[in-house]
Every structure is written in structure tokens, then in C-alpha cells.
Amino acid sequence: MRRSKVENISAQTAAIKDYLLQNPYCEEEDLLNNLKISKNTLYRILLGLADDVTVYENDRELKIMRKGSRLTRDDIVKYLEENLYERSLFKKTERLLYLYNLLHSRIPYGGAEMELILKHYKEIMSNYGEELPAESSIKRMIYRDINELEEMGIVINRPSKENRKYALKEVYLPKLPPESAAAVYTSMLLYDNTLLEPVIAAARLELEKSFVRNKKVSHYAENIKNRIYVVGDTLASPERFGDILGKLIKAVTENIKIKIVYMHRDGTEGERWLEPLGMVCKRSVWYLLARKSGKKNSEVRVYRVDQIKSIYLREREVFTYPEDFCLHEYIKASWGIYCNDPVQKVVIKFSPEVAFRLKTIKYHPSQKILTEYADGSLLVEYEVCGLIEMQSWLMQWGENAEVISPESLRIALQERAQKILEKYNG
């Protein structure tokens, strides 16, 4: 019986939180009418959600309006004090719910220490007008309630030498308001027909379901699909690479050695035993950074994920991740993905016709505008390596970009332009 009561209160609590997530600062009367609960039930539940940012704006004020004014914690306590005949002591069913809500709200912080749980119990018991028993008695009550939750199938990690907190064995996934969910859903469209499409398909389906369930935003998913279109390079067979990407992510995050069959530019294939160190996505292309298996000082090499034909995870063989390797430090100076040449300063002059782009878009973290000329043109500096990849980017600007230095890059572009000219002149 107690389990059914807890589940009933839990369902009401979830309904209140979901309603406030969709309708923050709503009128109390609207909330009561829409959820079909009594004021007494609402206030008793709100009292136990003091640590929930979905419900409370701060320690005192809630995200609920009452006749134009913000509902406060003091209002709730006063109402319960004036309606003693409707109120009873802090019952076990409500304690279990409040304990669960407290532990759930503390998931992002690794759980709650006994001192915090004890403080929470004392506050609620005081608000219910109860005479506080000895602290040792309250602690025994908490221990019994924790055992009760576990008997209901809720797994709770107990304090250890490393961690003094009680924690729900759940993964923290923040709830999103409709606008944020729509933005996330829209961003997923970027990955249609790419390596990530098979991986995110399930997540996108869940978002679509949530839109359908919420009548106020049920049009979001359909309108987004019909009115927003993403143009970009795509794979001919994205489904073939989805499994490869998933296995790579597992290997990278869990330090698992892998064997891959890799297709080279000339069409030949070769096997590689690797220790994956990281993955990078640049300009819609995914790359794997890895070193040869068993060779601690071997050079870090780059592999295009869409050129990996197959992958095998040696799950029983894990490697020690090198302490001196930092993916962000390794890649930050590169123009693209390759770091096989020294970092050097590159100075480029951009015409007035494209100057606004350089002011609004940072094409590399090192981008710095050195001079803005009277005609509107810009002198821009980069400090990068991987200049062979930068050449392709510079060619896209045509006559609107001129390399000032280094001279080697200027000559390389001249040679490429000459070859293109010869090709078209026959």
C-alpha cells in the first residue's frame, strides 16, 4: 500500500515539475485546475521541493504566482499552520518522496551527505509543526527510509571512504524547456546523412515523441523539418559508418585497443593495431588520433573515420592513456587536423567585399585583425600549422584574399592557381 501511495505522490510531484517547466510563473489557480489537485496537496509537495530549481526561484520565492504576486515559502508554511485540521504529521510516504526528490536533485553533485539530509528533514518537520526528536532518532528515521526506498527497487550508493554521499544510481540528464529542446532538435539536422546520423537517430526520435506529448509545442518537430533545411557534404552510405563511430567512441573513452582496416588515398587497404587517443570533428569531417599499439613513444597519427572500412575492439586489452598528451593542446594550433609542420605566423589581406566576414566569424582561435585600411580592407594574422590544409581554404576566397607572408605559402598558392589556369586553357 505504501508503495502505491509513494508512487501516487511521486506522479503528482512529476506533474507539478513538468507543468512549471513548461509554464514558469503561472498562476496558482491555473496550476491547480490543470493538474486537478487540491491546494493542500500542492503545498505539502512544494514544501519538500525547496532545493529544486524547477520550482523555486531562490530560497524564498517560487516560480508560481498567486493573484499577481510571487508565491513564497512563508506563504506555504502559513497556510499549512492555519489549516491544521487538513494537515497531519510528516508521514512516511511523504518522507520517502522528499528523500527521493532530494537525492535526485543532488545527482549532478554526486549525491547528498547525511548532514544535508538531516537538515532537510529537520526543516520539513519544523514546517509541519512537529516537535523535533533527538538528532540520533532523526538519523535512524533516515536510515530506515533509505532502506525502504531500496526495498522498492531504488538503487542507492552508500557512503564510502572516497565519497561520503548517498547517491541515486542514475545518470543525470537535465530537463529542457521547449525552446531549448527545439534548438537541440534543429542542431541534429546538421548530421543527416553523416557519420552521426545512426547514433543520434534514437535521441531525435525521443525528442519528437516529447513534442507530440506536449500539445503546446506539438507543432515544433514538424515545422522544423518542413521549414529548416541544412545543406552540406554528406556520406553516400552513412548507415555503414554509424557502427564504426559508436565503437570508436567506446574505445576512445574506455582506453580499449583496436584493430582497423584502413583505406588509403590510392585505394589500397591496410591493417593497423592502434591505441585511440581522441577524436576530432573539423568542417563536418571526423578524424581519429591514435598511436601504434604497444609503442609508448610512437608518433600520433591521424585517420579519417570515413576511410575506416572495419574496426575490432580488443575489449580485454586496455592501455594506459599517456599523461603527457592533451588533445586540445595538440590540435589547437592546427588549421585543420594535421600538425606535421611548425607553427608560424600567416598574414593575409582581405578585400573590402569580404571584410565583414572576418569581423563576425573567427576562422581560427589565433585570428587577429592587425590593420583596417581606409578602403575597408583588412590585414589579418593567424598563428598556425598545417598550412597545406590552409591552402584549400584560401583558394575559396579567390581574388578577395592575398597572402602577404610567409613567402612559401604565397608561392604554393601561385603554383596551384597556375595549374588551374593551365587546366582550363587546355
Coordinates of C-alpha atoms in Angstrom, one line a residue:
M1 CA 0.0 0.0 0.0
R2 CA 2.8 2.4 1.0
R3 CA 4.5 1.9 -2.4
S4 CA 1.3 2.8 -4.2
K5 CA 0.9 6.0 -2.1
V6 CA 4.5 7.0 -2.8
E7 CA 4.1 6.4 -6.5
N8 CA 0.9 8.5 -6.4
I9 CA 2.6 11.4 -4.7
S10 CA 5.6 10.9 -7.0
A11 CA 3.4 11.1 -10.0
Q12 CA 1.8 14.3 -8.7
T13 CA 5.3 15.8 -8.0
A14 CA 6.5 15.0 -11.5
A15 CA 3.3 16.6 -13.0
I16 CA 3.9 19.8 -11.0
K17 CA 7.5 20.0 -12.0
D18 CA 6.7 19.3 -15.7
Y19 CA 3.9 21.9 -15.6
L20 CA 6.3 24.5 -14.2
L21 CA 9.0 23.7 -16.6
Q22 CA 6.5 24.4 -19.5
N23 CA 4.7 27.3 -17.7
P24 CA 7.1 29.1 -15.3
Y25 CA 5.5 31.9 -13.2
C26 CA 2.0 30.5 -13.9
E27 CA -1.0 31.4 -11.7
E28 CA -1.5 29.1 -8.8
E29 CA -5.2 28.7 -9.7
D30 CA -4.3 27.6 -13.3
L31 CA -1.9 25.0 -11.9
L32 CA -4.5 23.6 -9.6
N33 CA -7.2 23.4 -12.2
N34 CA -5.0 21.9 -14.9
L35 CA -3.5 19.2 -12.6
K36 CA -6.7 18.7 -10.7
I37 CA -5.1 18.6 -7.3
S38 CA -6.0 20.3 -4.0
K39 CA -4.2 23.3 -2.6
N40 CA -3.3 21.3 0.5
T41 CA -1.7 18.6 -1.7
L42 CA 0.1 21.1 -3.8
Y43 CA 1.6 23.0 -0.8
R44 CA 2.7 19.8 1.0
I45 CA 4.6 18.7 -2.1
L46 CA 6.1 22.2 -2.8
L47 CA 7.4 22.3 0.8
G48 CA 9.5 19.3 0.1
L49 CA 11.0 20.7 -3.2
A50 CA 12.9 23.6 -1.7
D51 CA 16.1 22.5 -3.4
D52 CA 14.5 22.1 -6.9
V53 CA 15.3 25.0 -9.3
T54 CA 12.4 24.0 -11.5
V55 CA 10.1 25.0 -8.7
Y56 CA 12.0 27.6 -6.6
E57 CA 13.4 30.9 -8.0
N58 CA 15.5 31.2 -4.8
D59 CA 15.5 30.1 -1.2
R60 CA 12.2 32.0 -0.6
E61 CA 10.3 32.6 -3.8
L62 CA 8.7 30.0 -6.1
K63 CA 8.1 30.1 -9.8
I64 CA 4.3 30.4 -9.1
M65 CA 2.1 33.5 -9.0
R66 CA -0.8 34.0 -6.6
K67 CA -3.1 36.8 -7.7
G68 CA -0.3 38.6 -9.4
S69 CA 2.3 38.2 -6.6
R70 CA 5.0 35.7 -6.3
L71 CA 4.2 32.7 -4.0
T72 CA 6.7 32.3 -1.2
R73 CA 7.8 29.6 1.1
D74 CA 6.4 31.6 4.0
D75 CA 3.0 31.7 2.4
I76 CA 3.0 27.9 2.2
V77 CA 4.1 27.5 5.8
K78 CA 1.5 30.0 7.0
Y79 CA -1.3 28.3 5.0
L80 CA -0.4 24.9 6.5
E81 CA -0.3 26.3 10.0
E82 CA -3.7 27.9 9.6
N83 CA -5.2 24.6 8.3
L84 CA -4.1 22.2 10.9
Y85 CA -7.3 20.2 10.5
E86 CA -6.2 19.4 6.9
R87 CA -2.7 18.6 7.9
S88 CA -1.1 15.6 9.6
L89 CA 2.4 14.8 10.7
F90 CA 5.3 14.2 8.3
K91 CA 4.1 10.8 7.2
K92 CA 6.4 8.1 5.9
T93 CA 5.0 8.2 2.4
E94 CA 5.8 11.9 2.2
R95 CA 9.2 11.4 3.8
L96 CA 10.1 8.8 1.2
L97 CA 9.1 11.1 -1.6
Y98 CA 11.0 14.1 -0.2
L99 CA 14.1 11.9 0.4
Y100 CA 14.0 10.6 -3.2
N101 CA 13.5 14.2 -4.6
L102 CA 16.4 15.4 -2.5
L103 CA 18.7 12.6 -3.7
H104 CA 17.5 13.1 -7.3
S105 CA 18.2 16.9 -7.2
R106 CA 21.7 16.1 -6.0
I107 CA 22.6 13.8 -8.8
P108 CA 24.7 16.5 -10.6
Y109 CA 26.7 17.0 -7.4
G110 CA 27.4 13.3 -6.7
G111 CA 24.7 12.9 -4.1
A112 CA 23.9 14.3 -0.6
E113 CA 25.8 13.9 2.7
M114 CA 24.0 12.9 5.8
E115 CA 24.3 16.4 7.2
L116 CA 22.3 17.8 4.3
I117 CA 19.6 15.1 4.5
L118 CA 19.4 15.7 8.3
K119 CA 19.0 19.4 7.7
H120 CA 16.3 18.8 5.1
Y121 CA 14.3 16.5 7.5
K122 CA 14.5 19.0 10.4
E123 CA 13.3 21.8 8.2
I124 CA 10.3 19.9 6.9
M125 CA 9.4 18.5 10.4
S126 CA 9.5 22.1 11.8
N127 CA 7.3 23.4 9.0
Y128 CA 4.8 20.7 9.8
G129 CA 4.7 21.9 13.4
E130 CA 6.3 18.8 14.9
E131 CA 8.4 18.8 18.0
L132 CA 11.9 17.7 16.8
P133 CA 13.1 14.5 18.3
A134 CA 16.7 13.9 19.2
E135 CA 19.1 14.1 16.2
S136 CA 20.0 10.4 16.7
S137 CA 16.3 9.5 16.3
I138 CA 16.0 11.5 13.1
K139 CA 19.1 9.8 11.7
R140 CA 17.6 6.4 12.5
M141 CA 14.5 7.5 10.7
I142 CA 16.6 8.5 7.6
Y143 CA 18.4 5.1 7.6
R144 CA 15.0 3.3 7.7
D145 CA 13.7 5.5 4.9
I146 CA 16.8 4.8 2.8
N147 CA 16.3 1.0 3.4
E148 CA 12.6 1.4 2.4
L149 CA 13.5 3.1 -0.9
E150 CA 15.9 0.3 -1.7
E151 CA 13.2 -2.3 -0.9
M152 CA 11.1 -0.5 -3.6
G153 CA 13.8 -1.2 -6.1
I154 CA 15.6 2.2 -6.0
V155 CA 19.3 1.7 -6.0
I156 CA 21.2 4.0 -3.7
N157 CA 25.0 4.1 -3.4
R158 CA 26.1 4.3 0.2
P159 CA 28.9 6.5 1.6
S160 CA 32.5 5.1 1.2
K161 CA 36.0 6.2 2.1
E162 CA 36.2 8.1 -1.2
N163 CA 32.7 9.6 -1.1
R164 CA 30.7 10.5 2.0
K165 CA 27.5 11.0 0.0
Y166 CA 24.3 9.0 -0.6
A167 CA 23.6 8.9 -4.3
L168 CA 20.9 7.6 -6.6
K169 CA 22.5 5.2 -9.1
E170 CA 21.2 7.2 -12.1
V171 CA 22.7 9.3 -14.9
Y172 CA 22.0 13.0 -14.7
L173 CA 20.1 14.2 -17.7
P174 CA 18.8 17.8 -17.4
K175 CA 15.3 18.7 -18.5
L176 CA 14.9 21.1 -21.3
P177 CA 12.3 23.8 -21.9
P178 CA 10.6 23.6 -25.3
E179 CA 12.7 26.3 -26.9
S180 CA 16.0 24.6 -25.8
A181 CA 14.7 21.2 -26.9
A182 CA 13.7 22.7 -30.3
A183 CA 17.3 24.2 -30.7
V184 CA 18.8 20.8 -29.8
Y185 CA 16.5 19.1 -32.3
T186 CA 17.4 21.6 -35.0
S187 CA 21.1 21.0 -34.4
M188 CA 20.6 17.3 -35.0
L189 CA 19.5 18.1 -38.6
L190 CA 23.2 19.0 -39.2
Y191 CA 24.0 15.3 -39.0
D192 CA 21.6 14.0 -41.6
N193 CA 23.5 11.6 -43.9
T194 CA 26.7 12.0 -41.9
L195 CA 28.6 9.6 -39.6
L196 CA 26.5 10.7 -36.6
E197 CA 23.0 10.1 -38.1
P198 CA 22.7 6.5 -37.0
V199 CA 24.0 7.4 -33.5
I200 CA 21.6 10.3 -32.8
A201 CA 18.5 8.8 -34.6
A202 CA 17.2 7.4 -31.3
A203 CA 17.7 10.6 -29.4
R204 CA 16.0 12.6 -32.2
L205 CA 13.0 10.2 -32.1
E206 CA 12.7 10.7 -28.3
L207 CA 12.6 14.5 -28.8
E208 CA 9.9 14.1 -31.4
K209 CA 7.9 12.0 -29.0
S210 CA 8.2 14.6 -26.3
F211 CA 7.0 17.3 -28.7
V212 CA 4.0 15.2 -29.6
R213 CA 3.1 14.6 -25.9
N214 CA 3.2 18.3 -25.2
K215 CA 0.3 19.8 -27.1
K216 CA 1.6 23.3 -26.7
V217 CA 4.7 22.5 -28.8
S218 CA 3.5 19.5 -30.8
H219 CA 4.0 21.5 -34.0
Y220 CA 7.7 22.1 -33.3
A221 CA 9.2 18.9 -34.8
E222 CA 7.0 19.0 -38.0
N223 CA 7.6 22.7 -38.6
I224 CA 11.4 22.4 -38.0
K225 CA 11.6 19.5 -40.6
N226 CA 9.5 21.4 -43.1
R227 CA 10.9 24.9 -42.6
I228 CA 14.6 24.4 -41.8
Y229 CA 16.9 22.8 -44.3
V230 CA 20.6 22.1 -43.8
V231 CA 22.9 22.0 -46.8
G232 CA 26.3 20.3 -46.5
D233 CA 28.5 17.5 -47.6
T234 CA 27.1 14.1 -46.8
L235 CA 28.1 10.5 -47.0
A236 CA 26.8 8.2 -49.7
S237 CA 26.1 5.4 -47.1
P238 CA 26.0 6.9 -43.6
E239 CA 24.5 3.8 -42.1
R240 CA 27.7 1.9 -42.8
F241 CA 29.8 4.2 -40.7
G242 CA 27.4 4.6 -37.7
D243 CA 28.5 1.3 -36.1
I244 CA 32.2 2.3 -36.7
L245 CA 31.7 5.6 -35.0
G246 CA 30.0 4.1 -32.0
K247 CA 32.8 1.6 -31.5
L248 CA 35.4 4.3 -31.8
I249 CA 33.7 6.5 -29.2
K250 CA 33.7 3.5 -26.8
A251 CA 37.3 2.7 -27.5
V252 CA 38.4 6.3 -27.0
T253 CA 36.5 6.8 -23.8
E254 CA 37.5 3.4 -22.2
N255 CA 41.1 3.1 -23.4
I256 CA 40.5 0.0 -25.5
K257 CA 43.0 -1.2 -28.1
I258 CA 41.6 -1.5 -31.6
K259 CA 42.3 -3.1 -35.0
I260 CA 41.2 -1.2 -38.1
V261 CA 41.2 -1.9 -41.8
Y262 CA 42.1 1.5 -43.3
M263 CA 41.7 2.6 -47.0
H264 CA 44.5 4.8 -48.2
R265 CA 44.1 7.6 -50.8
D266 CA 45.4 5.3 -53.6
G267 CA 42.6 2.8 -52.9
T268 CA 44.8 0.2 -51.1
E269 CA 43.9 -1.2 -47.7
G270 CA 46.0 -2.0 -44.7
E271 CA 45.5 -3.2 -41.1
R272 CA 46.5 -1.2 -38.1
W273 CA 46.7 -2.1 -34.4
L274 CA 46.1 1.2 -32.5
E275 CA 45.7 2.9 -29.2
P276 CA 43.0 5.6 -29.8
L277 CA 43.8 8.9 -28.0
G278 CA 41.0 11.1 -29.3
M279 CA 38.6 12.1 -32.0
V280 CA 38.2 15.5 -33.7
C281 CA 35.5 16.8 -36.0
K282 CA 36.5 19.7 -38.3
R283 CA 34.4 21.1 -41.1
S284 CA 32.0 18.1 -40.9
V285 CA 34.7 15.5 -41.2
W286 CA 35.6 13.1 -38.3
Y287 CA 39.2 12.1 -37.6
L288 CA 40.7 9.6 -35.2
L289 CA 44.0 10.4 -33.5
A290 CA 45.9 7.3 -32.4
R291 CA 49.3 5.8 -31.9
K292 CA 50.6 2.3 -32.8
S293 CA 49.7 -0.3 -30.2
G294 CA 52.5 -1.3 -27.8
K295 CA 54.8 1.6 -28.7
K296 CA 54.6 4.3 -26.0
N297 CA 56.7 6.8 -27.8
S298 CA 55.3 6.3 -31.3
E299 CA 54.1 9.2 -33.3
V300 CA 50.5 10.3 -33.0
R301 CA 48.8 9.7 -36.4
V302 CA 45.6 10.9 -38.0
Y303 CA 43.0 8.7 -39.6
R304 CA 39.8 9.8 -41.4
V305 CA 36.9 7.9 -39.9
D306 CA 35.1 7.7 -43.3
Q307 CA 38.2 5.8 -44.6
I308 CA 38.0 3.1 -41.9
K309 CA 36.5 0.0 -43.5
S310 CA 36.1 -2.1 -40.4
I311 CA 37.0 -2.0 -36.7
Y312 CA 37.5 -4.6 -34.0
L313 CA 37.7 -3.8 -30.3
R314 CA 40.0 -5.8 -28.1
E315 CA 37.9 -5.2 -25.0
R316 CA 40.1 -7.2 -22.7
E317 CA 43.1 -5.2 -23.7
V318 CA 43.2 -1.7 -22.3
F319 CA 46.1 0.7 -22.5
T320 CA 47.4 3.4 -20.2
Y321 CA 46.5 6.8 -21.5
P322 CA 49.6 9.0 -21.9
E323 CA 49.7 11.6 -19.1
D324 CA 51.7 14.0 -21.3
F325 CA 49.1 14.0 -24.1
C326 CA 46.4 16.6 -24.3
L327 CA 44.1 16.5 -27.3
H328 CA 43.1 20.2 -27.1
E329 CA 46.7 21.3 -26.8
Y330 CA 47.8 19.0 -29.7
I331 CA 45.1 20.3 -32.1
K332 CA 44.7 23.9 -31.1
A333 CA 47.4 25.4 -33.4
S334 CA 46.5 23.3 -36.4
W335 CA 44.5 25.0 -39.2
G336 CA 42.8 21.7 -39.9
I337 CA 43.7 18.5 -38.3
Y338 CA 47.4 17.8 -39.2
C339 CA 50.2 19.0 -37.1
N340 CA 53.2 17.9 -39.2
D341 CA 54.8 21.3 -39.8
P342 CA 56.0 24.0 -37.4
V343 CA 53.6 26.7 -36.1
Q344 CA 54.2 30.0 -37.9
K345 CA 52.6 33.4 -38.5
V346 CA 50.4 33.8 -41.6
V347 CA 49.4 37.3 -42.7
I348 CA 46.6 37.7 -45.2
K349 CA 45.0 40.8 -46.8
F350 CA 41.2 40.6 -47.3
S351 CA 39.3 42.8 -49.7
P352 CA 36.6 45.2 -48.5
E353 CA 33.9 43.0 -50.1
V354 CA 34.6 40.2 -47.6
A355 CA 35.9 42.2 -44.6
F356 CA 32.7 41.9 -42.7
R357 CA 33.0 38.1 -42.6
L358 CA 36.4 38.4 -40.8
K359 CA 34.8 40.7 -38.3
T360 CA 31.9 38.4 -37.5
I361 CA 33.5 34.9 -37.9
K362 CA 36.6 33.7 -36.2
Y363 CA 38.0 31.1 -38.6
H364 CA 40.8 30.0 -36.1
P365 CA 41.3 30.8 -32.4
S366 CA 44.5 32.7 -33.2
Q367 CA 42.8 35.1 -35.7
K368 CA 43.8 38.7 -35.1
I369 CA 42.9 41.8 -37.1
L370 CA 46.2 43.8 -37.4
T371 CA 45.0 46.7 -39.6
E372 CA 41.8 48.1 -41.1
Y373 CA 42.6 50.3 -44.1
A374 CA 40.7 53.3 -45.3
D375 CA 39.1 51.4 -48.2
G376 CA 37.7 48.8 -45.8
S377 CA 40.2 46.0 -46.5
L378 CA 41.7 44.1 -43.6
L379 CA 45.2 42.8 -42.7
V380 CA 44.6 39.6 -40.6
E381 CA 47.1 37.4 -38.8
Y382 CA 47.0 33.7 -37.9
E383 CA 49.5 31.6 -35.9
V384 CA 49.0 28.1 -37.2
C385 CA 50.5 24.9 -38.5
G386 CA 49.0 22.6 -41.2
L387 CA 49.5 25.2 -44.0
I388 CA 48.7 22.6 -46.7
E389 CA 45.1 22.4 -45.4
M390 CA 45.0 26.2 -45.2
Q391 CA 45.8 26.5 -48.9
S392 CA 42.4 24.9 -49.8
W393 CA 40.6 27.4 -47.6
L394 CA 42.5 30.4 -49.1
M395 CA 41.6 29.3 -52.6
Q396 CA 37.9 29.6 -51.8
W397 CA 38.3 33.3 -51.3
G398 CA 39.6 33.8 -54.9
E399 CA 40.8 37.3 -55.6
N400 CA 39.4 38.5 -52.2
A401 CA 42.4 37.2 -50.3
E402 CA 46.1 37.7 -50.8
V403 CA 48.8 36.0 -48.7
I404 CA 51.4 38.6 -47.6
S405 CA 53.5 36.1 -45.6
P406 CA 55.1 33.6 -45.4
E407 CA 56.6 33.6 -48.9
S408 CA 56.4 29.8 -49.1
L409 CA 52.6 29.8 -48.7
R410 CA 52.3 32.7 -51.3
I411 CA 54.4 30.7 -53.8
A412 CA 52.4 27.5 -53.1
L413 CA 49.1 29.3 -53.9
Q414 CA 50.6 30.8 -57.1
E415 CA 51.6 27.3 -58.3
R416 CA 48.1 26.0 -57.6
A417 CA 46.4 28.9 -59.3
Q418 CA 48.8 28.4 -62.3
K419 CA 47.8 24.7 -62.6
I420 CA 44.1 25.6 -62.5
L421 CA 44.7 28.2 -65.3
E422 CA 46.6 25.6 -67.4
K423 CA 43.8 23.1 -66.9
Y424 CA 41.1 25.5 -68.2
N425 CA 43.3 26.8 -71.0
G426 CA 43.7 23.3 -72.3

